[in-house]
Amino acid sequence: MLNKVLKRIVISIPVLFGVMLAIFIMLRLVPGNPVTTMLGEHVNPAVIEKISREMGLDQPLYIQFFKYVANVLRGDFGTSYRLNRNVTGIIMESFPNTVKLSLLAAVVAWLIGIVAGIVAAIRQNRILDRLFMGGALIGVSMPVFMTALVLQYLFAFKLKWFPVSGFDSMQAMVLPAIVLGWNSAGSIARMTRSNLVEIMQNDFIRTARAKGLREHGVIIGHALKNAMLPVITMMALQLSSMLSGAVLTESVFGVPGIGRLAVNAIETRDMPLLQGTVIFTTILVILGNLVADLLYNVMDPRIREGA
């Protein structure tokens, strides 16, 4: 297991380096000078040149890049152009809100998805199956921003059950959590149903029934335990994607998280802040994939190396 973890970490290093290089180059290819964007168009060119020199923007790109990599290895993502603060500190301030939103969304997705998938599998080809799978299809197909706007209009603007935006109370967290978890709930429901239906056709299920076990005991004690293995892996991956991809949800509901931070950085062309958020979320995705692999190995010994 330790060798597998070390191997995945080694494989992840080139991926992280590639992401750093790609975002660094793409931001430098955008026309315009970030100092001009920060200070305005009518600033004296001599002032722009001086500040660019102080920020190291006059150096060759390869020197800027390797200096940036060296700083990142020390945990320093640079200084925000707009806020004039350390990017690492800004991200750490916003990250707890993203974690809170992602965990609530994960609970919503897991509860709805697993329950709907189990009921649909038990009531296969009946009205509940069609109803739940139809809802799952809508959840998977409907864009996040559209779900957010519809729920915001209905439950916040019309019915006034929840605040339109903000993240300062439990009531304000409900709609963003449902929006972020809705798509994942659909995927979990579909996978739970398909796995459970397949497992229920196996010989060991028929043997359990022949021994006189009640149907709910067969489903919970035998079928569900085997059907949930790939679902748990998907759940771990979805949590990491929620932590790194809540951009639209945070923007629509005004949640002060990493996603909204990235959007603000794009609007103001704050390159260090945008680079920091992208690299930080890339690390979260890599860790999420590592945790998913480890969970699958722990829960299913058959796929361990040498088994």
mmCIF file of N, CA and C in Angstrom, residues 15 25 29 54 65 101 109 113 119 132 137 204 219 224 242 244 280 283-284 295 307:
data_model
loop_
_atom_site.group_PDB
_atom_site.id
_atom_site.type_symbol
_atom_site.label_atom_id
_atom_site.label_comp_id
_atom_site.label_asym_id
_atom_site.label_seq_id
_atom_site.Cartn_x
_atom_site.Cartn_y
_atom_site.Cartn_z
ATOM 1 N N VAL A 15 2.346 15.946 -13.503
ATOM 2 C CA VAL A 15 1.024 16.527 -13.788
ATOM 3 C C VAL A 15 0.930 17.928 -13.191
ATOM 4 N N ILE A 25 1.989 30.051 -18.861
ATOM 5 C CA ILE A 25 2.125 30.482 -20.255
ATOM 6 C C ILE A 25 0.845 31.138 -20.753
ATOM 7 N N LEU A 29 0.220 34.944 -22.360
ATOM 8 C CA LEU A 29 -0.159 35.124 -23.757
ATOM 9 C C LEU A 29 -1.316 36.102 -23.926
ATOM 10 N N GLU A 54 10.080 46.205 -10.622
ATOM 11 C CA GLU A 54 10.049 45.791 -9.218
ATOM 12 C C GLU A 54 9.341 44.449 -9.038
ATOM 13 N N PHE A 65 9.273 31.928 -14.553
ATOM 14 C CA PHE A 65 8.621 30.656 -14.256
ATOM 15 C C PHE A 65 9.375 29.877 -13.190
ATOM 16 N N LEU A 101 -19.216 24.340 2.026
ATOM 17 C CA LEU A 101 -20.191 24.165 0.945
ATOM 18 C C LEU A 101 -20.074 22.778 0.324
ATOM 19 N N ALA A 109 -25.851 15.036 -1.976
ATOM 20 C CA ALA A 109 -25.684 14.136 -3.117
ATOM 21 C C ALA A 109 -25.716 12.672 -2.685
ATOM 22 N N GLY A 113 -28.761 10.442 -3.737
ATOM 23 C CA GLY A 113 -28.323 9.519 -4.777
ATOM 24 C C GLY A 113 -28.404 8.061 -4.370
ATOM 25 N N VAL A 119 -33.879 2.424 -4.149
ATOM 26 C CA VAL A 119 -35.323 2.286 -4.383
ATOM 27 C C VAL A 119 -35.600 1.959 -5.855
ATOM 28 N N PHE A 132 -37.472 8.247 -10.290
ATOM 29 C CA PHE A 132 -36.165 8.573 -9.740
ATOM 30 C C PHE A 132 -35.090 8.665 -10.819
ATOM 31 N N LEU A 137 -31.597 11.820 -14.390
ATOM 32 C CA LEU A 137 -31.202 12.281 -15.718
ATOM 33 C C LEU A 137 -31.242 13.799 -15.814
ATOM 34 N N PHE A 204 -24.684 -15.854 -5.781
ATOM 35 C CA PHE A 204 -24.646 -15.788 -4.321
ATOM 36 C C PHE A 204 -25.892 -15.112 -3.752
ATOM 37 N N ILE A 219 -30.586 -7.732 0.367
ATOM 38 C CA ILE A 219 -30.173 -6.486 -0.299
ATOM 39 C C ILE A 219 -29.104 -5.763 0.514
ATOM 40 N N LEU A 224 -25.956 -4.903 -1.539
ATOM 41 C CA LEU A 224 -25.550 -3.506 -1.435
ATOM 42 C C LEU A 224 -24.069 -3.375 -1.108
ATOM 43 N N MET A 242 -15.920 18.810 -6.172
ATOM 44 C CA MET A 242 -16.699 19.879 -5.535
ATOM 45 C C MET A 242 -15.782 20.913 -4.894
ATOM 46 N N SER A 244 -12.887 21.703 -5.798
ATOM 47 C CA SER A 244 -12.119 22.449 -6.789
ATOM 48 C C SER A 244 -12.973 23.103 -7.865
ATOM 49 N N PHE A 280 -3.747 25.321 -6.495
ATOM 50 C CA PHE A 280 -4.294 24.775 -5.253
ATOM 51 C C PHE A 280 -5.403 23.772 -5.538
ATOM 52 N N ILE A 283 -4.044 20.501 -6.863
ATOM 53 C CA ILE A 283 -3.548 19.656 -5.771
ATOM 54 C C ILE A 283 -4.706 18.921 -5.099
ATOM 55 N N LEU A 284 -5.837 19.598 -4.925
ATOM 56 C CA LEU A 284 -7.011 18.960 -4.320
ATOM 57 C C LEU A 284 -7.517 17.806 -5.175
ATOM 58 N N LEU A 295 -9.178 4.017 -1.175
ATOM 59 C CA LEU A 295 -10.446 3.475 -0.673
ATOM 60 C C LEU A 295 -10.832 2.211 -1.432
ATOM 61 N N ALA A 307 -2.642 -9.870 -5.248
ATOM 62 C CA ALA A 307 -3.732 -10.645 -4.659
ATOM 63 C C ALA A 307 -4.180 -11.726 -5.641
#
